[in-house]
CSV table of C-alpha atoms in Angstrom, one decimal:
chain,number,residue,atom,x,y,z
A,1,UNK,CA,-186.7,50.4,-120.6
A,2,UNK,CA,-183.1,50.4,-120.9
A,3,UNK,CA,-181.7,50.8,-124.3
A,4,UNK,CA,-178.6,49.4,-125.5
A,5,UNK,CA,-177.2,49.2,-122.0
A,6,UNK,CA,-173.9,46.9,-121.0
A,7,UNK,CA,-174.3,44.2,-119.0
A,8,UNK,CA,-172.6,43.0,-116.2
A,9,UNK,CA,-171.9,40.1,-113.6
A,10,UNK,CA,-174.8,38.4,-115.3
A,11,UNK,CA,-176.7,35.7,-113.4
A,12,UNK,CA,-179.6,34.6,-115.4
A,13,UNK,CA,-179.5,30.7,-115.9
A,14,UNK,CA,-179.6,30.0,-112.2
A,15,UNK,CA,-180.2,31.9,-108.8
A,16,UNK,CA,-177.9,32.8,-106.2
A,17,UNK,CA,-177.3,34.5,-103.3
A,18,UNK,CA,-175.5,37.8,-102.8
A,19,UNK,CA,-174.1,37.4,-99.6
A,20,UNK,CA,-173.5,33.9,-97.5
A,21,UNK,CA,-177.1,33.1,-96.8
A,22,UNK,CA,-179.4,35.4,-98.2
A,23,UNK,CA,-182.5,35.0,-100.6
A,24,UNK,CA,-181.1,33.4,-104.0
A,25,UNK,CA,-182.4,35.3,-107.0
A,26,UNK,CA,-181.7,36.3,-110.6
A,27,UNK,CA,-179.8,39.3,-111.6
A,28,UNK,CA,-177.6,41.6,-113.4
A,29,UNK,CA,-175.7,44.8,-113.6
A,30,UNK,CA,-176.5,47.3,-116.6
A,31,UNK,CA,-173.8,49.6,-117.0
A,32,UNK,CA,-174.8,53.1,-118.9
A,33,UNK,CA,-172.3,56.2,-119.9
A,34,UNK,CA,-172.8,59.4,-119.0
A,35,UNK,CA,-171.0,60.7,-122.2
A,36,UNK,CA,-173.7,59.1,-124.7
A,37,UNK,CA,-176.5,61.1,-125.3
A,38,UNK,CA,-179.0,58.3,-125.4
A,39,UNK,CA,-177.7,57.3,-121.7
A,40,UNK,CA,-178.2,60.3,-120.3
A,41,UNK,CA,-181.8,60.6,-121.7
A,42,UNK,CA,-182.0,56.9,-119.9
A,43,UNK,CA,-180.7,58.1,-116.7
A,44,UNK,CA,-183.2,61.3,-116.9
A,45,UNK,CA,-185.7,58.7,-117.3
A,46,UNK,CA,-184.3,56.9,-114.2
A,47,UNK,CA,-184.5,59.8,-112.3
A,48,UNK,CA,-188.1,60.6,-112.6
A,49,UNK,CA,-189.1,56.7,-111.7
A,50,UNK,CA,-187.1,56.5,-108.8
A,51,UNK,CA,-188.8,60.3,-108.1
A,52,UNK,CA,-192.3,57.9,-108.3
A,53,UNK,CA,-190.7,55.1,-106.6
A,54,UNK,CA,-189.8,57.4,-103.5
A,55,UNK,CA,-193.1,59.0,-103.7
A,56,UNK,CA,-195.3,55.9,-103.4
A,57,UNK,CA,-193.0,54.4,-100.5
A,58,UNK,CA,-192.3,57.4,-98.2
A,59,UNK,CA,-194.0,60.8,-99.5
A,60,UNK,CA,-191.5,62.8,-100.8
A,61,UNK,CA,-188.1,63.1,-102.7
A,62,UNK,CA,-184.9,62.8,-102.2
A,63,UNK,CA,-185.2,60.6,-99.1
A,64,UNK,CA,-183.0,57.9,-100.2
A,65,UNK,CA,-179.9,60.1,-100.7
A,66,UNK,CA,-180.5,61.8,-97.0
A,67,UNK,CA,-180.9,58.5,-95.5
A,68,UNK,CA,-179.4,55.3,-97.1
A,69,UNK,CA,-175.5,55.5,-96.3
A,70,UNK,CA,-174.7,51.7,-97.1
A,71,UNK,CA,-174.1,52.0,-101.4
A,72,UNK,CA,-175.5,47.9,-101.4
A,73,UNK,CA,-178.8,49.5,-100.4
A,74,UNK,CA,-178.8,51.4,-103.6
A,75,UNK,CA,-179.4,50.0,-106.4
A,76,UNK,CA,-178.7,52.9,-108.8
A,77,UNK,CA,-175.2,54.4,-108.5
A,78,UNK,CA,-172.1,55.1,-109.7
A,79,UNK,CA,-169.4,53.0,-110.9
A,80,UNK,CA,-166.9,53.8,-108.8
A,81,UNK,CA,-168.8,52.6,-105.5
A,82,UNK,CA,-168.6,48.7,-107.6
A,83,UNK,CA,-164.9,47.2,-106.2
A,84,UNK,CA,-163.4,44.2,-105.5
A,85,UNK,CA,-163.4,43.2,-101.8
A,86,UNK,CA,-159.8,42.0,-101.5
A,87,UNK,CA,-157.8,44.5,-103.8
A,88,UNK,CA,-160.4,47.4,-103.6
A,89,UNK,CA,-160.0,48.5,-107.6
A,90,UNK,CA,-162.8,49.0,-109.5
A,91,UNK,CA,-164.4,46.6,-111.1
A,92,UNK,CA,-163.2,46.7,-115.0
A,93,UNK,CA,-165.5,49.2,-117.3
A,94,UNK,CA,-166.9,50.2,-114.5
A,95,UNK,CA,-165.1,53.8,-113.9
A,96,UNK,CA,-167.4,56.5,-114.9
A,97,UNK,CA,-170.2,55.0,-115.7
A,98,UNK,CA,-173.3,54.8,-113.6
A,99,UNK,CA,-175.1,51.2,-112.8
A,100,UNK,CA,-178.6,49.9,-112.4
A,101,UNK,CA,-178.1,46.5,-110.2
A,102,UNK,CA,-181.4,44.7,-110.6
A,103,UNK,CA,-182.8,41.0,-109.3
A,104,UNK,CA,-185.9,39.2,-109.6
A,105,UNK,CA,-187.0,36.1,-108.0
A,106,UNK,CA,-188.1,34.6,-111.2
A,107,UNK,CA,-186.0,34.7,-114.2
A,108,UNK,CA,-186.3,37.0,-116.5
A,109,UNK,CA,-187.7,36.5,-119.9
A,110,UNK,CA,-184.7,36.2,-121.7
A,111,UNK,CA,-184.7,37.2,-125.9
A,112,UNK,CA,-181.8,37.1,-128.7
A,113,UNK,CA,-181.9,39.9,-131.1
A,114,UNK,CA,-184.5,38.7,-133.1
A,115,UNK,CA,-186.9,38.5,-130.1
A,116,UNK,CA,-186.7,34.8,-129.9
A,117,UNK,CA,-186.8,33.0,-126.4
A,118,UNK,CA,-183.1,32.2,-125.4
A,119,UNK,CA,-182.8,28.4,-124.4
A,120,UNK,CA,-181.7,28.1,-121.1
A,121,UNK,CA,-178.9,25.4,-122.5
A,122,UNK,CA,-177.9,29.2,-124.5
A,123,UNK,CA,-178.5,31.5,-121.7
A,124,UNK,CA,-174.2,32.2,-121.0
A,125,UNK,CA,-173.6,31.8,-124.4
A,126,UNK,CA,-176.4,34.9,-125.6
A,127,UNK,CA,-175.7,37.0,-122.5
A,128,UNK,CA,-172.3,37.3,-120.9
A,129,UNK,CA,-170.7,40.4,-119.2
A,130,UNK,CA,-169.8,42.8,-121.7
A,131,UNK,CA,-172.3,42.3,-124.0
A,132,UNK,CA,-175.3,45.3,-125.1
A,133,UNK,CA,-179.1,45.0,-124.4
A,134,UNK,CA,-182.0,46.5,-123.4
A,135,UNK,CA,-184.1,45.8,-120.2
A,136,UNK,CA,-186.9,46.0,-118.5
A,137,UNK,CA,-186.6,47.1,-115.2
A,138,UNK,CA,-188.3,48.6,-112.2
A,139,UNK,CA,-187.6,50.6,-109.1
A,140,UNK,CA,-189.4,50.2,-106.2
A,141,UNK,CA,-188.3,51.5,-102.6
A,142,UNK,CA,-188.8,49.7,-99.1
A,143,UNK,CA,-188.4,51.1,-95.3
A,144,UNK,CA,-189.7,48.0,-93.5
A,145,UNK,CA,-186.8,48.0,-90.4
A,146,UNK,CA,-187.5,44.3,-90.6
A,147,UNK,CA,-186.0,44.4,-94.5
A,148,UNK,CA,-183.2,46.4,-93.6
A,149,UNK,CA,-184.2,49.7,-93.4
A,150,UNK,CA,-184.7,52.3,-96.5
A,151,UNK,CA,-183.7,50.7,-99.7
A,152,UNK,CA,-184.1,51.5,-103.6
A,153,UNK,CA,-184.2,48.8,-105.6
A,154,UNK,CA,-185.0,47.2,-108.9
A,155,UNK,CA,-186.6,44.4,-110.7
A,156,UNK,CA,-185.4,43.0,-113.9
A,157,UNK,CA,-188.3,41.7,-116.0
A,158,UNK,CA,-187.0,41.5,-119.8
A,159,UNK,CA,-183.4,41.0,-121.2
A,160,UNK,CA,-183.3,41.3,-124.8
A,161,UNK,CA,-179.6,40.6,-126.7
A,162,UNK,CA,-178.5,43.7,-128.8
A,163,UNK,CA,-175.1,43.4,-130.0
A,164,UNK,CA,-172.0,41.5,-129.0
A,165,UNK,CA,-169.5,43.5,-126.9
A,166,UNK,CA,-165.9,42.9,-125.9
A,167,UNK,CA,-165.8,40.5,-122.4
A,168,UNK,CA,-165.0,42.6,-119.3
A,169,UNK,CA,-161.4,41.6,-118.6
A,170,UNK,CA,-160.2,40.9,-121.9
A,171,UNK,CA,-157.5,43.4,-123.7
A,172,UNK,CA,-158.2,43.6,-127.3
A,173,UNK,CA,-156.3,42.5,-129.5
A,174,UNK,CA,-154.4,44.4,-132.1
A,175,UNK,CA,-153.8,42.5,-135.8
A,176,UNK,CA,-149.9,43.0,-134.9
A,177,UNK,CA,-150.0,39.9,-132.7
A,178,UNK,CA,-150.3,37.7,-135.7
A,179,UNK,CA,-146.7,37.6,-137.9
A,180,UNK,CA,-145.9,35.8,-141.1
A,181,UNK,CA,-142.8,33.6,-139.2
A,182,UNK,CA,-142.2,31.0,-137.7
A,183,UNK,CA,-142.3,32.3,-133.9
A,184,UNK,CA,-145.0,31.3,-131.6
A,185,UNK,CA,-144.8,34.6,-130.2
A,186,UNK,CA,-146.0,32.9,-127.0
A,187,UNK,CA,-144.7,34.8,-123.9
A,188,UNK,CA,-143.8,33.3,-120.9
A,189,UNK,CA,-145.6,35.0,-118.8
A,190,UNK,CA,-148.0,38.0,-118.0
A,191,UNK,CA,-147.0,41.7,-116.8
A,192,UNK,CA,-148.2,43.3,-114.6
A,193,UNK,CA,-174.0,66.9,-113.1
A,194,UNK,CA,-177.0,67.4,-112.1
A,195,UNK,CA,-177.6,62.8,-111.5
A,196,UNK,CA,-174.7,63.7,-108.8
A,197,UNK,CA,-177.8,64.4,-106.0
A,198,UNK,CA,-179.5,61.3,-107.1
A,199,UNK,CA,-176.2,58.7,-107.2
A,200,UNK,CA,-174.8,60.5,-104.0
């Protein structure tokens, strides 16, 4: 389970595909600091299933990092290999933090904080990038050549709500913007470890 994890690039009310033409599924990204103490119990954690997950599919350890180059084919990594395809900068929170990316055919049960079902009328509302859950998740690996070749992955199973956060892409937004006059103050216009052998 993760705990009190940010979410990311949430698609939960309806599927779709990653690339032009693949299989349309659910998803998310769940974004986990390094610096928090609980996170890097969480990615300990991490470690040892994908330790398992490795185990079951090809015998041993350590066989994704020697043999998956592509970072799409891993689906627990670091922050910094998440960009945007036309500008190449990082995607926004996303520097120095490490990321679980996980889909499931099926969408996932979705709870508020009270463990209530979310209604799917609710579901962008209750769970929007930037906000703090926990999940359910699993990690599975695959080496069919017909798949694409060795893969880790992950399934998403559970989303429960935790805790509003502040919207990736939105600055905050300091008490000094509001004054006591007159002035709009409308602008015209905007300016311009040791998890290193495991996330590569």
């Amino acid at each position: 389970m993760l705990k009190k994890v940010r979410l990311s690039f949430p698609n939960l009310r309806t599927k779709t595909a990653a690339v032009k033409g693949g299989k349309e599924k659910f998803g998310a990204n769940f974004l986990l600091d390094p610096n928090k103490p609980a996170h890097k119990k969480l990615m300990d954690q991490i470690a040892k299933a994908v330790e398992a997950a490795e185990m079951k599919e090809f015998g041993k350890v350590g066989h994704i990092k020697k043999t998956v180059q592509d970072p799409k084919r891993k689906c627990y990594r670091k922050g910094e290999t998440f960009a945007n395809q036309d500008t190449g900068e990082v995607y926004d929170g996303y520097a120095g933090m490490v990321v679980v990316s996980a889909s499931a055919d099926r969408r996932p049960t979705l709870f508020n904080r009270a463990k209530e079902e979310v209604d799917l009328e609710d579901i962008e509302d209750v769970f929007y990038g930037g906000c703090v859950v926990d999940a359910k998740v699993s990690f599975f690996c695959i080496s069919d050549k017909d798949k694409g070749g060795n893969g880790l992955f992950a399934t998403v199973e559970a989303i429960r709500s935790w805790e509003e956060g502040e919207s990736f892409g939105r600055a905050p937004t300091s008490s000094d913007e509001f004054d006591d006059d007159d002035d709009d103050g409308m602008d015209g216009g905007s300016s311009a470890d040791d998890d290193d052998d495991l996330l590569g």
